[in-house]
mmCIF file of C-alpha atoms in Angstrom:
data_model
loop_
_atom_site.group_PDB
_atom_site.id
_atom_site.type_symbol
_atom_site.label_atom_id
_atom_site.label_comp_id
_atom_site.label_asym_id
_atom_site.label_seq_id
_atom_site.Cartn_x
_atom_site.Cartn_y
_atom_site.Cartn_z
ATOM 1 C CA MET A 1 -20.891 -4.516 -25.268
ATOM 2 C CA ASN A 2 -17.629 -5.527 -27.260
ATOM 3 C CA SER A 3 -15.955 -8.318 -26.264
ATOM 4 C CA ARG A 4 -12.915 -6.802 -25.138
ATOM 5 C CA LEU A 5 -14.796 -4.410 -22.435
ATOM 6 C CA ARG A 6 -15.929 -7.737 -21.489
ATOM 7 C CA GLN A 7 -12.514 -9.505 -21.429
ATOM 8 C CA LEU A 8 -11.945 -6.216 -18.912
ATOM 9 C CA SER A 9 -15.246 -6.628 -16.847
ATOM 10 C CA LYS A 10 -14.062 -10.375 -15.939
ATOM 11 C CA LEU A 11 -10.458 -9.277 -15.297
ATOM 12 C CA LEU A 12 -11.751 -6.342 -12.445
ATOM 13 C CA THR A 13 -14.170 -8.862 -11.284
ATOM 14 C CA TYR A 14 -11.316 -11.551 -10.965
ATOM 15 C CA VAL A 15 -9.053 -8.929 -9.279
ATOM 16 C CA LEU A 16 -11.316 -7.150 -7.365
ATOM 17 C CA GLY A 17 -13.012 -10.140 -5.724
ATOM 18 C CA ARG A 18 -10.570 -12.744 -5.961
ATOM 19 C CA LYS A 19 -6.643 -12.031 -5.820
ATOM 20 C CA PRO A 20 -6.020 -8.779 -5.541
ATOM 21 C CA ASP A 21 -3.136 -9.493 -3.847
ATOM 22 C CA GLU A 22 -1.595 -11.046 -7.434
ATOM 23 C CA PHE A 23 -1.813 -7.779 -8.592
ATOM 24 C CA GLY A 24 0.014 -5.889 -5.305
ATOM 25 C CA LEU A 25 -3.400 -4.699 -3.772
ATOM 26 C CA VAL A 26 -4.861 -4.377 -0.299
ATOM 27 C CA LEU A 27 -8.424 -3.627 0.209
ATOM 28 C CA ASP A 28 -9.597 -1.332 3.063
ATOM 29 C CA ASP A 29 -11.848 -2.644 5.283
ATOM 30 C CA GLU A 30 -14.954 -2.016 3.362
ATOM 31 C CA GLY A 31 -13.461 -4.320 0.345
ATOM 32 C CA PHE A 32 -12.957 -0.898 -1.792
ATOM 33 C CA ILE A 33 -9.665 0.117 -3.420
ATOM 34 C CA SER A 34 -8.519 3.233 -4.647
ATOM 35 C CA ILE A 35 -9.837 3.145 -8.549
ATOM 36 C CA ARG A 36 -6.222 4.976 -9.627
ATOM 37 C CA ASN A 37 -4.217 2.226 -7.903
ATOM 38 C CA LEU A 38 -6.655 -0.182 -9.733
ATOM 39 C CA ILE A 39 -5.758 0.917 -13.492
ATOM 40 C CA LYS A 40 -1.948 1.382 -12.703
ATOM 41 C CA ALA A 41 -2.304 -2.251 -11.516
ATOM 42 C CA VAL A 42 -4.282 -3.521 -14.274
ATOM 43 C CA SER A 43 -2.447 -1.141 -17.074
ATOM 44 C CA GLU A 44 0.576 -3.651 -15.598
ATOM 45 C CA GLU A 45 -0.272 -6.470 -17.424
ATOM 46 C CA LYS A 46 0.545 -7.538 -20.993
ATOM 47 C CA ASP A 47 -2.274 -6.055 -23.131
ATOM 48 C CA TRP A 48 -4.040 -4.004 -20.812
ATOM 49 C CA ALA A 49 -2.121 -0.866 -20.422
ATOM 50 C CA PHE A 50 -4.835 0.971 -22.560
ATOM 51 C CA VAL A 51 -6.689 0.947 -19.756
ATOM 52 C CA ARG A 52 -8.826 3.992 -18.421
ATOM 53 C CA MET A 53 -11.636 5.459 -15.816
ATOM 54 C CA SER A 54 -13.991 6.004 -18.955
ATOM 55 C CA HIS A 55 -13.339 2.260 -19.862
ATOM 56 C CA ILE A 56 -14.678 1.306 -16.343
ATOM 57 C CA GLN A 57 -17.773 3.642 -16.849
ATOM 58 C CA GLU A 58 -18.506 2.121 -19.967
ATOM 59 C CA ILE A 59 -18.658 -1.559 -18.278
ATOM 60 C CA LEU A 60 -21.221 0.205 -16.056
ATOM 61 C CA LEU A 61 -23.423 1.795 -18.656
ATOM 62 C CA GLN A 62 -23.279 -1.256 -20.941
ATOM 63 C CA GLU A 63 -23.550 -4.036 -18.350
ATOM 64 C CA PRO A 64 -26.734 -5.373 -16.823
ATOM 65 C CA ASP A 65 -25.309 -6.165 -13.968
ATOM 66 C CA PRO A 66 -21.312 -5.291 -13.185
ATOM 67 C CA GLY A 67 -19.591 -7.398 -11.286
ATOM 68 C CA PHE A 68 -18.286 -4.597 -9.188
ATOM 69 C CA GLU A 69 -19.072 -1.274 -7.504
ATOM 70 C CA ILE A 70 -18.303 2.719 -7.402
ATOM 71 C CA SER A 71 -18.393 4.889 -4.774
ATOM 72 C CA GLY A 72 -16.918 8.615 -4.912
ATOM 73 C CA ASN A 73 -13.299 7.530 -5.890
ATOM 74 C CA ARG A 74 -13.151 4.073 -4.942
ATOM 75 C CA ILE A 75 -14.534 0.796 -6.350
ATOM 76 C CA ARG A 76 -14.977 -2.641 -4.598
ATOM 77 C CA SER A 77 -16.500 -6.298 -5.835
ATOM 78 C CA VAL A 78 -19.984 -7.363 -5.790
ATOM 79 C CA ASP A 79 -18.820 -10.762 -4.542
ATOM 80 C CA ARG A 80 -16.301 -10.416 -1.961
ATOM 81 C CA LYS A 81 -16.836 -13.851 -0.294
ATOM 82 C CA HIS A 82 -13.568 -14.889 -2.134
ATOM 83 C CA VAL A 83 -11.266 -12.037 -1.100
ATOM 84 C CA PRO A 84 -8.952 -12.789 1.570
ATOM 85 C CA GLU A 85 -9.391 -11.777 5.112
ATOM 86 C CA LEU A 86 -6.657 -10.134 7.134
ATOM 87 C CA SER A 87 -5.679 -12.812 9.664
ATOM 88 C CA PRO A 88 -3.242 -11.462 12.690
ATOM 89 C CA LEU A 89 0.704 -13.639 12.330
ATOM 90 C CA SER A 90 2.500 -13.981 15.319
ATOM 91 C CA SER A 91 5.259 -15.382 13.008
ATOM 92 C CA PRO A 92 5.448 -13.574 9.434
ATOM 93 C CA PRO A 93 8.778 -14.215 7.391
ATOM 94 C CA LYS A 94 11.804 -13.073 9.002
ATOM 95 C CA LEU A 95 12.438 -10.570 5.678
ATOM 96 C CA LEU A 96 9.621 -8.358 4.290
ATOM 97 C CA TYR A 97 9.769 -5.471 1.501
ATOM 98 C CA VAL A 98 8.613 -2.180 0.609
ATOM 99 C CA CYS A 99 9.063 1.012 -1.258
ATOM 100 C CA VAL A 100 8.905 4.763 0.014
ATOM 101 C CA ARG A 101 9.438 7.618 -2.490
ATOM 102 C CA GLN A 102 12.842 9.444 -3.080
ATOM 103 C CA ASN A 103 11.700 12.646 -1.529
ATOM 104 C CA SER A 104 10.325 10.263 1.271
ATOM 105 C CA HIS A 105 13.503 8.461 1.998
ATOM 106 C CA ALA A 106 14.900 11.087 4.780
ATOM 107 C CA HIS A 107 11.917 11.802 6.631
ATOM 108 C CA VAL A 108 11.932 8.327 6.908
ATOM 109 C CA LEU A 109 14.879 7.884 7.912
ATOM 110 C CA ASP A 110 14.089 9.978 10.951
ATOM 111 C CA LYS A 111 10.191 8.856 11.372
ATOM 112 C CA GLY A 112 9.900 5.450 10.306
ATOM 113 C CA ILE A 113 7.790 4.012 7.799
ATOM 114 C CA LEU A 114 4.144 5.154 8.057
ATOM 115 C CA PRO A 115 0.617 4.728 5.752
ATOM 116 C CA SER A 116 0.849 6.454 2.896
ATOM 117 C CA VAL A 117 -2.289 5.707 0.172
ATOM 118 C CA HIS A 118 -3.184 2.883 2.380
ATOM 119 C CA PRO A 119 -4.516 2.981 6.310
ATOM 120 C CA ARG A 120 -1.828 0.526 6.843
ATOM 121 C CA VAL A 121 1.688 -0.487 5.765
ATOM 122 C CA ILE A 122 1.974 -2.865 3.137
ATOM 123 C CA LEU A 123 4.473 -5.250 3.059
ATOM 124 C CA SER A 124 5.628 -8.201 0.987
ATOM 125 C CA SER A 125 7.919 -11.439 1.120
ATOM 126 C CA ASP A 126 8.603 -10.915 -2.405
ATOM 127 C CA LYS A 127 10.876 -8.121 -3.273
ATOM 128 C CA ASP A 128 10.133 -8.040 -7.029
ATOM 129 C CA MET A 129 6.825 -7.003 -6.103
ATOM 130 C CA ALA A 130 7.540 -4.648 -3.725
ATOM 131 C CA ILE A 131 9.374 -2.662 -6.129
ATOM 132 C CA ARG A 132 6.586 -3.446 -8.696
ATOM 133 C CA MET A 133 4.142 -1.562 -5.947
ATOM 134 C CA GLY A 134 6.660 1.033 -5.590
ATOM 135 C CA ARG A 135 7.320 2.131 -8.707
ATOM 136 C CA ARG A 136 2.983 3.094 -8.609
ATOM 137 C CA ARG A 137 4.193 6.131 -7.067
ATOM 138 C CA ASP A 138 7.751 6.434 -7.821
ATOM 139 C CA ALA A 139 9.693 5.728 -11.029
ATOM 140 C CA LYS A 140 13.002 5.050 -9.096
ATOM 141 C CA PRO A 141 11.758 3.909 -5.508
ATOM 142 C CA VAL A 142 14.097 3.060 -2.699
ATOM 143 C CA LEU A 143 13.553 -0.413 -1.255
ATOM 144 C CA LEU A 144 13.806 -1.244 2.459
ATOM 145 C CA THR A 145 14.422 -4.417 3.816
ATOM 146 C CA VAL A 146 12.057 -5.213 7.097
ATOM 147 C CA LEU A 147 13.082 -7.101 9.939
ATOM 148 C CA THR A 148 10.290 -8.650 11.636
ATOM 149 C CA LYS A 149 11.774 -10.279 13.996
ATOM 150 C CA LYS A 150 12.658 -6.639 15.566
ATOM 151 C CA CYS A 151 9.452 -5.622 14.444
ATOM 152 C CA ILE A 152 7.621 -7.856 16.768
ATOM 153 C CA GLU A 153 10.016 -6.801 19.837
ATOM 154 C CA GLU A 154 8.830 -3.773 19.308
ATOM 155 C CA GLY A 155 5.370 -4.367 20.033
ATOM 156 C CA VAL A 156 4.386 -4.542 15.797
ATOM 157 C CA LEU A 157 1.275 -6.800 15.119
ATOM 158 C CA PHE A 158 1.499 -7.942 11.199
ATOM 159 C CA TYR A 159 -1.781 -9.455 9.274
ATOM 160 C CA GLN A 160 -1.766 -11.046 6.215
ATOM 161 C CA ALA A 161 -3.458 -9.742 3.243
ATOM 162 C CA GLY A 162 -2.836 -12.638 1.038
ATOM 163 C CA GLU A 163 -0.374 -15.179 -0.371
ATOM 164 C CA THR A 164 3.056 -12.286 -0.704
ATOM 165 C CA LEU A 165 1.154 -9.365 1.089
ATOM 166 C CA PHE A 166 1.482 -8.319 4.738
ATOM 167 C CA THR A 167 0.307 -5.040 7.256
ATOM 168 C CA ALA A 168 0.969 -3.289 9.986
ATOM 169 C CA ASP A 169 0.227 0.060 11.148
ATOM 170 C CA CYS A 170 3.778 1.315 11.093
ATOM 171 C CA ILE A 171 7.679 0.506 11.449
ATOM 172 C CA PRO A 172 9.348 1.706 13.800
ATOM 173 C CA LEU A 173 13.254 2.828 13.692
ATOM 174 C CA GLN A 174 15.662 0.136 13.717
ATOM 175 C CA CYS A 175 13.490 -2.247 12.518
ATOM 176 C CA PHE A 176 14.588 -2.059 8.654
ATOM 177 C CA THR A 177 17.340 -1.780 6.758
ATOM 178 C CA GLY A 178 18.148 0.302 3.044
ATOM 179 C CA PRO A 179 20.551 2.836 1.181
ATOM 180 C CA ALA A 180 21.955 5.633 3.106
ATOM 181 C CA LEU A 181 20.768 8.711 2.028
ATOM 182 C CA SER A 182 22.830 10.151 -0.683
ATOM 183 C CA LEU A 183 25.511 12.961 0.139
ATOM 184 C CA GLU A 184 23.504 16.044 -1.809
ATOM 185 C CA LYS A 185 20.273 15.186 0.518
ATOM 186 C CA GLU A 186 22.291 14.707 3.330
ATOM 187 C CA GLU A 187 23.773 18.059 2.986
ATOM 188 C CA SER A 188 20.209 19.692 1.850
ATOM 189 C CA LYS A 189 19.127 17.866 5.326
ATOM 190 C CA HIS A 190 21.943 19.711 7.131
ATOM 191 C CA GLN A 191 21.584 22.511 5.628
ATOM 192 C CA LYS A 192 17.564 22.965 6.837
ATOM 193 C CA ASN A 193 18.498 22.075 10.296
ATOM 194 C CA GLU A 194 21.691 24.710 10.957
ATOM 195 C CA PRO A 195 20.561 28.443 11.847
ATOM 196 C CA SER A 196 20.585 31.112 9.427
ATOM 197 C CA LEU A 197 22.873 33.276 10.471
ATOM 198 C CA GLU A 198 20.999 36.416 8.797
ATOM 199 C CA LYS A 199 19.898 39.394 11.118
ATOM 200 C CA PRO A 200 16.828 38.937 11.770
ATOM 201 C CA LYS A 201 14.548 41.718 10.217
ATOM 202 C CA THR A 202 11.936 43.973 12.774
ATOM 203 C CA PRO A 203 8.934 44.971 11.683
ATOM 204 C CA GLY A 204 8.415 48.495 10.973
ATOM 205 C CA SER A 205 11.981 49.405 12.167
ATOM 206 C CA TYR A 206 14.422 50.960 9.618
ATOM 207 C CA PHE A 207 18.364 50.413 9.603
ATOM 208 C CA PRO A 208 20.427 52.347 7.533
ATOM 209 C CA GLU A 209 23.570 50.861 5.828
ATOM 210 C CA ILE A 210 26.651 52.127 6.909
ATOM 211 C CA LYS A 211 29.157 51.700 4.358
ATOM 212 C CA ASN A 212 33.066 51.861 5.161
ATOM 213 C CA GLU A 213 34.107 54.549 2.258
ATOM 214 C CA LYS A 214 36.190 57.402 2.522
ATOM 215 C CA PRO A 215 34.234 60.615 1.270
ATOM 216 C CA GLU A 216 35.385 62.106 -1.621
ATOM 217 C CA TYR A 217 36.624 65.308 -1.671
ATOM 218 C CA LYS A 218 36.898 67.380 -5.071
ATOM 219 C CA LYS A 219 40.630 69.054 -5.345
ATOM 220 C CA ARG A 220 40.889 72.772 -4.982
ATOM 221 C CA GLY A 221 43.571 74.479 -7.276
ATOM 222 C CA ARG A 222 44.198 77.307 -9.488
ATOM 223 C CA LYS A 223 41.060 77.613 -11.780
ATOM 224 C CA LYS A 224 42.509 76.693 -15.843
ATOM 225 C CA GLU A 225 42.166 79.472 -17.823
ATOM 226 C CA ILE A 226 39.823 79.459 -21.154
ATOM 227 C CA PRO A 227 41.803 80.152 -24.192
ATOM 228 C CA TRP A 228 39.301 82.469 -25.660
ATOM 229 C CA LYS A 229 38.846 84.586 -22.328
ATOM 230 C CA LYS A 230 42.573 84.845 -21.957
ATOM 231 C CA ASP A 231 42.817 86.761 -25.695
ATOM 232 C CA ARG A 232 39.660 88.704 -25.047
ATOM 233 C CA LYS A 233 41.438 90.047 -21.692
ATOM 234 C CA ARG A 234 45.130 90.594 -23.332
ATOM 235 C CA PHE A 235 43.121 92.678 -26.137
ATOM 236 C CA SER A 236 41.365 94.591 -24.058
ATOM 237 C CA GLN A 237 44.361 95.964 -22.136
#
C-alpha cells in the first residue's frame, strides 16, 4: 500500500476511533456513521479533497489489519474505547447552533427542529462548526440559534457528544431563533394553504360551457347579379 493510502488509513482511524466530534461527526449507538458523511467531513480537510469510496475500499483490500470496518453503507472503528460517550447534561451552554436546509426552513418554523440524517438533532456550541456541518447538506444553509434554557423548561434533555457537539431528541417551537422566511417563500406558503377557487370536477359528468355570445345572422337582401348572366339575359330578349 502506498504512503498516501497509509496516511488516509491513519486519518480515518483517528476520526472514527478518537475524535469524530473534531470533524463535526456524531456516531450512532453502535459506533457507526454514514460513509457518505465521513467522506464529506474528511474531504473538507486540506489535501484530502480527493477522498472517495474507492480509496476506503482499496485500504480494506490492501491493509492486513485495518482499523475500521464496514457494514452496508456505514463505517466504524474497530477500537472504540477512546470515542467520546454521550453523557446527559443538566447545564449545557446557554446558546447552541444548528443549520437547516433552505427548503426545510418553513417546515422547521412550523414544526420545530427534528432529526434528519442522524437519530438525534446535532448541535454545536461553535457557530463555525455548525455552519460547516450545515454546508454538507446545503450550500447556503439557514443558521438557527437554540436557547437551551427554554428547551430545558420544555423538558428537552441534552447530551454531550464531544468538546463542542451536543445532541437532543428535538428542539420545540419558541426555543430557537433565526432569520424570517423570505417574502417569496412566505407567499408560496400562504398560496399552498389557500383553498382553490376552481369549481370541482365531477367524475363522469360533463358540463357544457355556455358562452354569452350573440348568434350571427346572415344579412338578407337582394341577390347580387353576376355581369355575364345579366348580358346573357339581355341578348336572349
